[in-house]
PDB file of C-alpha atoms in Angstrom:
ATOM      1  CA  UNK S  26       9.079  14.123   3.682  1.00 61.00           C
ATOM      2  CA  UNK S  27       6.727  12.035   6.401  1.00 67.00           C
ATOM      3  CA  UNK S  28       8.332   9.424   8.163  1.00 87.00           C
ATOM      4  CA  UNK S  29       6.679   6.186   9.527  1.00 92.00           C
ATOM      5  CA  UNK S  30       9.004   3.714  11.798  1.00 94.00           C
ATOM      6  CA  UNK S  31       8.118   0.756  12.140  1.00 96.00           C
ATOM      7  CA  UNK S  32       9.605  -2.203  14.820  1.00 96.00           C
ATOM      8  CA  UNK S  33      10.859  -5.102  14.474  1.00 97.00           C
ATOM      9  CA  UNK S  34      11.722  -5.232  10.987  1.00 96.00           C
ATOM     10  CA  UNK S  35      11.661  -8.860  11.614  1.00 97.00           C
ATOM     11  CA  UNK S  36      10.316 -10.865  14.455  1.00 97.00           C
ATOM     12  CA  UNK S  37      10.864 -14.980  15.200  1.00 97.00           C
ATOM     13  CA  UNK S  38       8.917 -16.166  17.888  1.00 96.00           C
ATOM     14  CA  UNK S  39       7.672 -19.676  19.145  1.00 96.00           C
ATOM     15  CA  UNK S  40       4.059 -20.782  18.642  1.00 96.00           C
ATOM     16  CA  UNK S  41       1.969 -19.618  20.914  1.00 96.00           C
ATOM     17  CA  UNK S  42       3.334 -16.446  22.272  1.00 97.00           C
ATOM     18  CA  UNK S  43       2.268 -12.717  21.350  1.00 97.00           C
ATOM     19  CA  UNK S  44       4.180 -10.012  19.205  1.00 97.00           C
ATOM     20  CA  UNK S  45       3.720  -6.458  19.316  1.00 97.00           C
ATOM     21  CA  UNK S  46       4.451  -4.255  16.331  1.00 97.00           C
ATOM     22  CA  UNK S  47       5.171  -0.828  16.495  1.00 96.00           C
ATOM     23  CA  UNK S  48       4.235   2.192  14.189  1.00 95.00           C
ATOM     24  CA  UNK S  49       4.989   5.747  14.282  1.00 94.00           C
ATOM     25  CA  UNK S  50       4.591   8.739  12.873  1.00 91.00           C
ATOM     26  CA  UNK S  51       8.021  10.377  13.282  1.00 90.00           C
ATOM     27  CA  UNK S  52       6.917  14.195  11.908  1.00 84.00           C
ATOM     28  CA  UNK S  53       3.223  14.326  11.368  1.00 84.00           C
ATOM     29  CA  UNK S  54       0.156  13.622  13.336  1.00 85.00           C
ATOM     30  CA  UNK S  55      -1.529  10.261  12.142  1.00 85.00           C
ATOM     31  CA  UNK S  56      -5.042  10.636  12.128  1.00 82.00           C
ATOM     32  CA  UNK S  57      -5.605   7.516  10.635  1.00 88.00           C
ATOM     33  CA  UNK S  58      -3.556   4.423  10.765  1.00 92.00           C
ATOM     34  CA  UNK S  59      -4.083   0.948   8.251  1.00 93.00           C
ATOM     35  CA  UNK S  60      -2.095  -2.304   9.053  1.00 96.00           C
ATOM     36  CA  UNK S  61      -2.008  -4.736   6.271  1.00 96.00           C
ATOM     37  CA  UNK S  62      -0.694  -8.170   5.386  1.00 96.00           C
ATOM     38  CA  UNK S  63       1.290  -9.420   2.533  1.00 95.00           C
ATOM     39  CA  UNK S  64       1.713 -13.131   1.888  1.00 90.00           C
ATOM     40  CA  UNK S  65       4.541 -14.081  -0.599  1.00 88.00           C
ATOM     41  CA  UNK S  66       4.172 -12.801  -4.023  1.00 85.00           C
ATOM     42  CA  UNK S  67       1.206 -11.138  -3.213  1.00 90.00           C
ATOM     43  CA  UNK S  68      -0.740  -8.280  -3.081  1.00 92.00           C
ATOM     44  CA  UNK S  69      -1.455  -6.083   0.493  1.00 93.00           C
ATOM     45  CA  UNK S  70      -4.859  -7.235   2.125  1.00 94.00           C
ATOM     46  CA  UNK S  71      -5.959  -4.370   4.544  1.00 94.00           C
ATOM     47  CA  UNK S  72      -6.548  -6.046   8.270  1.00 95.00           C
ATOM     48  CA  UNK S  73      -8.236  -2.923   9.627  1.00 94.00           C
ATOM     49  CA  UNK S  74      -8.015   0.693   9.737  1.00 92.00           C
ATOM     50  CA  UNK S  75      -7.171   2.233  13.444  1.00 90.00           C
ATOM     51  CA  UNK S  76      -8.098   6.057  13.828  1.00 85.00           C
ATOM     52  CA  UNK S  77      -6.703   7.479  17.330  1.00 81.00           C
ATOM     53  CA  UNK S  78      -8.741   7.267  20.542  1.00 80.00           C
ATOM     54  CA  UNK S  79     -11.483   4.819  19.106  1.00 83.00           C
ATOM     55  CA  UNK S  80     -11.968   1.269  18.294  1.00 87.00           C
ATOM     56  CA  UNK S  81      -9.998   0.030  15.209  1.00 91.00           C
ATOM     57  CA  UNK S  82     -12.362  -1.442  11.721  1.00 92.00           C
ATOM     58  CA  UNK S  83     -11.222  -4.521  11.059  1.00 95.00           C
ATOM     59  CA  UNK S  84     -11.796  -6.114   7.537  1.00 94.00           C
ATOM     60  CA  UNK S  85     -14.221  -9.244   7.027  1.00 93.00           C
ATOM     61  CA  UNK S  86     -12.878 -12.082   7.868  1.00 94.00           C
ATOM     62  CA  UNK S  87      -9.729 -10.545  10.295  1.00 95.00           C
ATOM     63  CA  UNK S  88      -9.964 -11.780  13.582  1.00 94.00           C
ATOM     64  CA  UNK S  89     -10.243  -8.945  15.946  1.00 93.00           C
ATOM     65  CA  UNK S  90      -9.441 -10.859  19.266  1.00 94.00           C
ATOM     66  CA  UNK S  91      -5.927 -12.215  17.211  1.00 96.00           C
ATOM     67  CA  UNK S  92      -4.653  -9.068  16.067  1.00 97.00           C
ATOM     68  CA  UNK S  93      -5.126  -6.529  18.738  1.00 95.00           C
ATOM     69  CA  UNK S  94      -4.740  -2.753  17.594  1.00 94.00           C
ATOM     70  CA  UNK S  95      -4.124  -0.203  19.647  1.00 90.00           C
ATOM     71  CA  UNK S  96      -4.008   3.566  18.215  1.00 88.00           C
ATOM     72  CA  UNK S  97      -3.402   5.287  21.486  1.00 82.00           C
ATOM     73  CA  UNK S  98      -1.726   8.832  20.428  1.00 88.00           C
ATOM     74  CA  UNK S  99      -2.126  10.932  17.125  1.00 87.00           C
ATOM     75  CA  UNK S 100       1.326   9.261  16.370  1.00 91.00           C
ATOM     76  CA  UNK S 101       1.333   5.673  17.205  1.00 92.00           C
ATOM     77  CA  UNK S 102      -0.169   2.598  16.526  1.00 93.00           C
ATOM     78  CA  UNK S 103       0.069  -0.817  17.347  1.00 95.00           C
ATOM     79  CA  UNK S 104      -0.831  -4.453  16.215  1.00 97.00           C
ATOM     80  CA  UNK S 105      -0.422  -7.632  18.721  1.00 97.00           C
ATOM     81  CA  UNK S 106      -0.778 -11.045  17.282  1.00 97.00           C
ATOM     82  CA  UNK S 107      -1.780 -12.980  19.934  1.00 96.00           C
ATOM     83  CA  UNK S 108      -1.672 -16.393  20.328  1.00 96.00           C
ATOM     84  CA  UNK S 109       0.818 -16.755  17.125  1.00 96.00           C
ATOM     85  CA  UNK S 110       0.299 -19.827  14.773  1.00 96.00           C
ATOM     86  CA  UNK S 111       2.571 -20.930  12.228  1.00 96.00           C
ATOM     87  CA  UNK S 112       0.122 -20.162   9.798  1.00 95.00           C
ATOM     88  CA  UNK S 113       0.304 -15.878  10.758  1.00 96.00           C
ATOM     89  CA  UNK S 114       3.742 -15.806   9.465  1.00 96.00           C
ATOM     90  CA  UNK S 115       3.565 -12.847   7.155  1.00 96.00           C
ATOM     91  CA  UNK S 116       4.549 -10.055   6.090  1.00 97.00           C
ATOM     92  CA  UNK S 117       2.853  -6.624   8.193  1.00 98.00           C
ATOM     93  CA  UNK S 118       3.250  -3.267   6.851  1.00 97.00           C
ATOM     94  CA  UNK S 119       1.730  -0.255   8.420  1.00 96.00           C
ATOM     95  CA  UNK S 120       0.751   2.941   6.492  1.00 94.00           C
ATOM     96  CA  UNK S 121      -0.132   6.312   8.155  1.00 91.00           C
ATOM     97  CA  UNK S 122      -3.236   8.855   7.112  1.00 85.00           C
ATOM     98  CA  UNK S 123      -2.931  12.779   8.106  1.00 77.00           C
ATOM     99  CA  UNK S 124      -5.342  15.427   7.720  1.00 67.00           C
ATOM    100  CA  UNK S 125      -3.106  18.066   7.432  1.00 58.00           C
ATOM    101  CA  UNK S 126      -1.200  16.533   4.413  1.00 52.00           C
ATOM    102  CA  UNK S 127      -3.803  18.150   2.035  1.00 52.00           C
ATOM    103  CA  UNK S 128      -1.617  15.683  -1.152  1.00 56.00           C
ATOM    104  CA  UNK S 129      -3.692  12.640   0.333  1.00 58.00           C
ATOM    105  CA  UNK S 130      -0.292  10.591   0.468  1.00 66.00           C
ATOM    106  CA  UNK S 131      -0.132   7.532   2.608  1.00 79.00           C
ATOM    107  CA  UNK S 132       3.043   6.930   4.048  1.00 88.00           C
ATOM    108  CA  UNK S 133       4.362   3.508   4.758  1.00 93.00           C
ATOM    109  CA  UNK S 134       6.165   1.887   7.658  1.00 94.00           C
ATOM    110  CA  UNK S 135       8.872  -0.241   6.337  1.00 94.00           C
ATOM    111  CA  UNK S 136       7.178  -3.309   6.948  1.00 96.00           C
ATOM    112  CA  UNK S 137       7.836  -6.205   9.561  1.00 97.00           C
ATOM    113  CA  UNK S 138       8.279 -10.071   8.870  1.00 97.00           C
ATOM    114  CA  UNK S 139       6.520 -12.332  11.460  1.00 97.00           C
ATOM    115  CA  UNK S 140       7.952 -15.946  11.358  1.00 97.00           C
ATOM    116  CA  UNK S 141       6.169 -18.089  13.737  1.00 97.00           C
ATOM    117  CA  UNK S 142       7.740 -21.379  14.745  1.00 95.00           C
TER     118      UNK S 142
ATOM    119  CA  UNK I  15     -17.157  -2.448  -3.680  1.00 70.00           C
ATOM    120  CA  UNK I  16     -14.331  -1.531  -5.820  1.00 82.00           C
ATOM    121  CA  UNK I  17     -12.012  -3.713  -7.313  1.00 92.00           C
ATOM    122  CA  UNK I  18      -8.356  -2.933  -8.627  1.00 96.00           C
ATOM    123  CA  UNK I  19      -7.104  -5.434 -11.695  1.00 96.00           C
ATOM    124  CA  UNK I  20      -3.365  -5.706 -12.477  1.00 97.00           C
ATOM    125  CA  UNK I  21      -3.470  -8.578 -15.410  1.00 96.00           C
ATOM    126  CA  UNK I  22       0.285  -8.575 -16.139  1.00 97.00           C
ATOM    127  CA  UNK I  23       1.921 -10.952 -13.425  1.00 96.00           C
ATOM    128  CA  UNK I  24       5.443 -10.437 -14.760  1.00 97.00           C
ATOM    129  CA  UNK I  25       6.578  -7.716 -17.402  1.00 98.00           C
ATOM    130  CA  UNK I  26      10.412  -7.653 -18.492  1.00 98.00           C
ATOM    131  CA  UNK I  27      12.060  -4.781 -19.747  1.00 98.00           C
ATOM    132  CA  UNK I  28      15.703  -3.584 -21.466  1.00 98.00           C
ATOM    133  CA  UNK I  29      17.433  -1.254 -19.932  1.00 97.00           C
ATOM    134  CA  UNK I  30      17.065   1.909 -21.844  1.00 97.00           C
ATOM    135  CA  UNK I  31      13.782   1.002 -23.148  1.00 98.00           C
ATOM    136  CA  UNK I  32       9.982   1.621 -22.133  1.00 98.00           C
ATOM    137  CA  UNK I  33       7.736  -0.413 -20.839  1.00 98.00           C
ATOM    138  CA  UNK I  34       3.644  -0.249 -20.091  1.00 98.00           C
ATOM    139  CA  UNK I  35       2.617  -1.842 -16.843  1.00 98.00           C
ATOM    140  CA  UNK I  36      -1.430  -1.888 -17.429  1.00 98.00           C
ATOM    141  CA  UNK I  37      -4.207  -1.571 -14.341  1.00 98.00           C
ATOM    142  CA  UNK I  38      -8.271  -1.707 -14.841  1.00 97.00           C
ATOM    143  CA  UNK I  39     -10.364  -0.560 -11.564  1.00 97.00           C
ATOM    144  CA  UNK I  40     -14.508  -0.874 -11.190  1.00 95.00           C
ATOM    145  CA  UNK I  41     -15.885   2.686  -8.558  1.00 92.00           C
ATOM    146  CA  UNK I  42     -19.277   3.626  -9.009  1.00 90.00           C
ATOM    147  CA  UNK I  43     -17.465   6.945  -7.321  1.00 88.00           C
ATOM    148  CA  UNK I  44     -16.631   9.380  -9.604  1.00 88.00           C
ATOM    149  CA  UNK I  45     -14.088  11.372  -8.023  1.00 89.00           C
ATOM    150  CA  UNK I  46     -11.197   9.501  -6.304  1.00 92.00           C
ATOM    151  CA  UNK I  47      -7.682   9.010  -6.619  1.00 92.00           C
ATOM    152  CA  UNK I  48      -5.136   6.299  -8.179  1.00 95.00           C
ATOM    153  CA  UNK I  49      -1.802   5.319  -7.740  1.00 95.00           C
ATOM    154  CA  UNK I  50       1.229   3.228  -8.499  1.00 97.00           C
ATOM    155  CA  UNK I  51       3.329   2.167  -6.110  1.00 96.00           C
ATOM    156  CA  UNK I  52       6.754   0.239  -6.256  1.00 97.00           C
ATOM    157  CA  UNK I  53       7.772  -2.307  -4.033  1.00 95.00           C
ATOM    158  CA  UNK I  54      11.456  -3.273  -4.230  1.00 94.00           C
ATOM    159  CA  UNK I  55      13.255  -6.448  -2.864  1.00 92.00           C
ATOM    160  CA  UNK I  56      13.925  -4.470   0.688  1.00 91.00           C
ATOM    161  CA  UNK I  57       9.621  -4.486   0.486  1.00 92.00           C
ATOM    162  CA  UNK I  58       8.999  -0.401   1.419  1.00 93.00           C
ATOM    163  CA  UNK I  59       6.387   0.827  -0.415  1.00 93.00           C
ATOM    164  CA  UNK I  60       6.983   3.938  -2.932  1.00 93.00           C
ATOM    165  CA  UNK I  61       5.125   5.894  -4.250  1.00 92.00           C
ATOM    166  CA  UNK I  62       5.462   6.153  -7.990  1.00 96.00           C
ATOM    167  CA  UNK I  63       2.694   8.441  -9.171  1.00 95.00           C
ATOM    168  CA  UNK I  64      -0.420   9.921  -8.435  1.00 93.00           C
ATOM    169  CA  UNK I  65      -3.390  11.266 -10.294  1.00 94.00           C
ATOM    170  CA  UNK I  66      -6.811  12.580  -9.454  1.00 91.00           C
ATOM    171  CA  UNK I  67      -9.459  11.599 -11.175  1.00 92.00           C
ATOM    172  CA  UNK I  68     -10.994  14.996 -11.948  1.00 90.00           C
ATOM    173  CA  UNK I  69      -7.799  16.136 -13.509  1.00 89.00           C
ATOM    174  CA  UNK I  70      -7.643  15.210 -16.957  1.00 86.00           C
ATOM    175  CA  UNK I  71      -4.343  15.633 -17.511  1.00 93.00           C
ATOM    176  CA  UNK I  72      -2.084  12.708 -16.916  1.00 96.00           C
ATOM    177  CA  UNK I  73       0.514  12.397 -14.469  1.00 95.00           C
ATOM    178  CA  UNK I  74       4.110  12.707 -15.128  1.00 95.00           C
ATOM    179  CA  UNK I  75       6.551  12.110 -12.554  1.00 94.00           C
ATOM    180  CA  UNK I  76      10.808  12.293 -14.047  1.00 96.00           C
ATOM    181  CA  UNK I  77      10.551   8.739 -16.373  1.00 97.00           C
ATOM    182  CA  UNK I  78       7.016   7.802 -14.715  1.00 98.00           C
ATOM    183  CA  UNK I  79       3.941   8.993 -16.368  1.00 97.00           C
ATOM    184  CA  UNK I  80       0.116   7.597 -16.736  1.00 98.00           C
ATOM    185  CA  UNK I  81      -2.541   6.742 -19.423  1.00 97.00           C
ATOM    186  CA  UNK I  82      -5.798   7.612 -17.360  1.00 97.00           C
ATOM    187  CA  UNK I  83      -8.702   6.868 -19.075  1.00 96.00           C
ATOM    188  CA  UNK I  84     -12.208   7.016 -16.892  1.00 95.00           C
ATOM    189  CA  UNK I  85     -14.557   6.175 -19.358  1.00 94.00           C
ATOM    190  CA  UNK I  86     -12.711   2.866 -19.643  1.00 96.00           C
ATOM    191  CA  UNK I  87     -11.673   2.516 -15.947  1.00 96.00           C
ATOM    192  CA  UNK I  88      -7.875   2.316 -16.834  1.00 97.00           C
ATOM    193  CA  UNK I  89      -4.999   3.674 -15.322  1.00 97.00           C
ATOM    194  CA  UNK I  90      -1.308   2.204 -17.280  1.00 98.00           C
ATOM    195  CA  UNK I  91       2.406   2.936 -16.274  1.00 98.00           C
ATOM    196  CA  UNK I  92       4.865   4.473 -18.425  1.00 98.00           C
ATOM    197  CA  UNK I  93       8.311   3.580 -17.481  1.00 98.00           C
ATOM    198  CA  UNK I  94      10.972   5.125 -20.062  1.00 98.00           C
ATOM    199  CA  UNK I  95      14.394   4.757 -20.176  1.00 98.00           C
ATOM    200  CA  UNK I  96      13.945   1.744 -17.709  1.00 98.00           C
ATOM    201  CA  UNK I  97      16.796   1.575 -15.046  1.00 97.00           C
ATOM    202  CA  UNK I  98      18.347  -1.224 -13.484  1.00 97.00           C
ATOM    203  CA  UNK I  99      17.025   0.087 -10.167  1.00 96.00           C
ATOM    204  CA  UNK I 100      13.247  -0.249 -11.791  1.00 97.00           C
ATOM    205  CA  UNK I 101      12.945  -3.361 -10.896  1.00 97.00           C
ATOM    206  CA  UNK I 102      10.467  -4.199  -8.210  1.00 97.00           C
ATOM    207  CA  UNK I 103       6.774  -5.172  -8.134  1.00 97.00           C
ATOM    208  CA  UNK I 104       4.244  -2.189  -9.087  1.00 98.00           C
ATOM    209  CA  UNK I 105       0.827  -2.233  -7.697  1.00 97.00           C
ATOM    210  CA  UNK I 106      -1.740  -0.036  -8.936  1.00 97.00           C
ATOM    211  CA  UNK I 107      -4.142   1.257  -6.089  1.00 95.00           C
ATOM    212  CA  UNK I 108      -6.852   3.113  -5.932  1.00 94.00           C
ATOM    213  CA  UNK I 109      -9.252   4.937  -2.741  1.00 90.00           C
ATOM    214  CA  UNK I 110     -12.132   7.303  -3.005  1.00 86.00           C
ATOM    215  CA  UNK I 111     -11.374  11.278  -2.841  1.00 81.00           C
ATOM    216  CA  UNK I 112     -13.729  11.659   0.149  1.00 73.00           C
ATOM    217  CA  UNK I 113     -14.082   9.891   3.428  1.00 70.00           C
ATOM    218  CA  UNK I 114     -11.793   9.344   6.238  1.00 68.00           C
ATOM    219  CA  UNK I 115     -11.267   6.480   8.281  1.00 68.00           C
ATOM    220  CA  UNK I 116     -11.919   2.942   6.640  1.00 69.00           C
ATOM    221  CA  UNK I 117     -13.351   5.094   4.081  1.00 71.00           C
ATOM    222  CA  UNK I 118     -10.483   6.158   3.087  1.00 76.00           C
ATOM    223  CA  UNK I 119      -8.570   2.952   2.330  1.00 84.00           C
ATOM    224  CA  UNK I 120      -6.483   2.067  -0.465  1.00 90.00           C
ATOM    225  CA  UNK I 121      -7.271  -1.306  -2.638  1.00 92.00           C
ATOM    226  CA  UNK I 122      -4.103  -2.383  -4.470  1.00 95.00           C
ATOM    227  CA  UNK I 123      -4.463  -4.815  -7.362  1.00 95.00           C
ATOM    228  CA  UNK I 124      -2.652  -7.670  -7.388  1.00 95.00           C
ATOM    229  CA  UNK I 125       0.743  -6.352  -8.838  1.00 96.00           C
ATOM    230  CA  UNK I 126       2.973  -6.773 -11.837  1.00 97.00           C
ATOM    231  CA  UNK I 127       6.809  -8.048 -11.472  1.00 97.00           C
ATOM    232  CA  UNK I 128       8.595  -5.715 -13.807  1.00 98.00           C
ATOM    233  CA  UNK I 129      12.229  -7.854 -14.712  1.00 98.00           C
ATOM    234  CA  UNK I 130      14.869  -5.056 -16.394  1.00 98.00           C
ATOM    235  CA  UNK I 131      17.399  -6.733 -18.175  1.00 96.00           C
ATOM    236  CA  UNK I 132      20.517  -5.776 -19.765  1.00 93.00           C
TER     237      UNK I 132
END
């Protein structure tokens, strides 16, 4: 079945810096791309929806100039949190779209937990 | 907008024994799809069950099967013969058949802890 990797698995980083997370599509063609958050014991809040070659839709009250998203190729995506605050330690799981998949599956990264000191 | 509603926060289980996980959604769409996924302690998401919404007949996957109802805007889990490994959280989603892009976005409800117990 369709693969999505996603990097780090889990990130620590000092207040203040930036963190890149990486997701790919290992055996399809991503057309679309969603990056979500999950706070303990919660449910997944969308942060925006990328679709390759344009400008990623971010969800009200995301802050686009925080979390940067970049959905340069057909198969990857990324999301920088910029400037990290204690407060954006989180769980971040990507999910990839395709086209071609005609079963309208999303397939989900395994998820990467941001702890922000 | 539409809105996904899990009402059970934590459902426990026997092994061996079946258990109804319940989900409510508001569309003014009329075709679209639902889902349950599970999310275990290692936190991938996986995909349970799916059904369409112009299907009428309910989804069975192996132990997994649905209750769709679209008059009433529900969507319940059937777990049977509940495993050990059933555990996880379940979170009914939903997103409309057409559109692509944002459009195409899943809305999870808020999830149900299923506990299986021996």
């Amino acid at each position: 079945g369709a693969v999505v990797s996603q990097h780090p698995s889990r990130v620590i980083c000092k207040s203040g810096t930036s963190v890149k997370i990486e997701c790919r599509s290992l055996d399809f063609q991503a057309t679309t791309m969603f990056w979500y958050r999950q706070f303990p014991k919660q449910s997944l809040m969308l942060m925006a929806t990328s679709n390759e070659g344009s400008k990623a839709t971010y969800e009200q009250g995301v802050e686009k100039d925080k979390f940067l998203i970049n959905h340069a190729s057909l198969t990857l995506s990324t999301l920088t949190v910029t400037s990290a605050h204690p407060e954006d330690s989180s769980f971040y799981i990507c999910s990839a779209r395709t086209e071609v998949v005609a079963n309208e599956k999303l397939f989900f990264g395994s998820g990467t937990q941001l702890s922000v000191l | 907008a539409q809105t996904v509603t899990q009402s059970q926060p934590e459902m426990s289980v026997q092994e061996a024994e079946t258990v109804t996980l319940s989900c409510t959604y508001d569309t003014s769409e009329s075709d679209y799809y639902l889902f349950w996924y599970k999310q275990p302690p290692s936190r991938q998401m996986i995909l349970v069950i799916r059904q369409e919404a112009y299907k009428q007949q309910n989804a069975t996957e192996n132990r997994f099967s649905v209750n769709f109802q679209k008059a009433a805007k529900s969507f319940s889990l059937k777990i049977s013969d509940s495993q050990l490994g059933d555990a996880a959280m379940y979170f009914c989603a939903y997103r409309p058949h057409r559109g692509t892009g944002t459009a195409s976005k899943l809305t999870f409800g808020t999830g149900t802890r299923l506990q299986v117990t021996l």
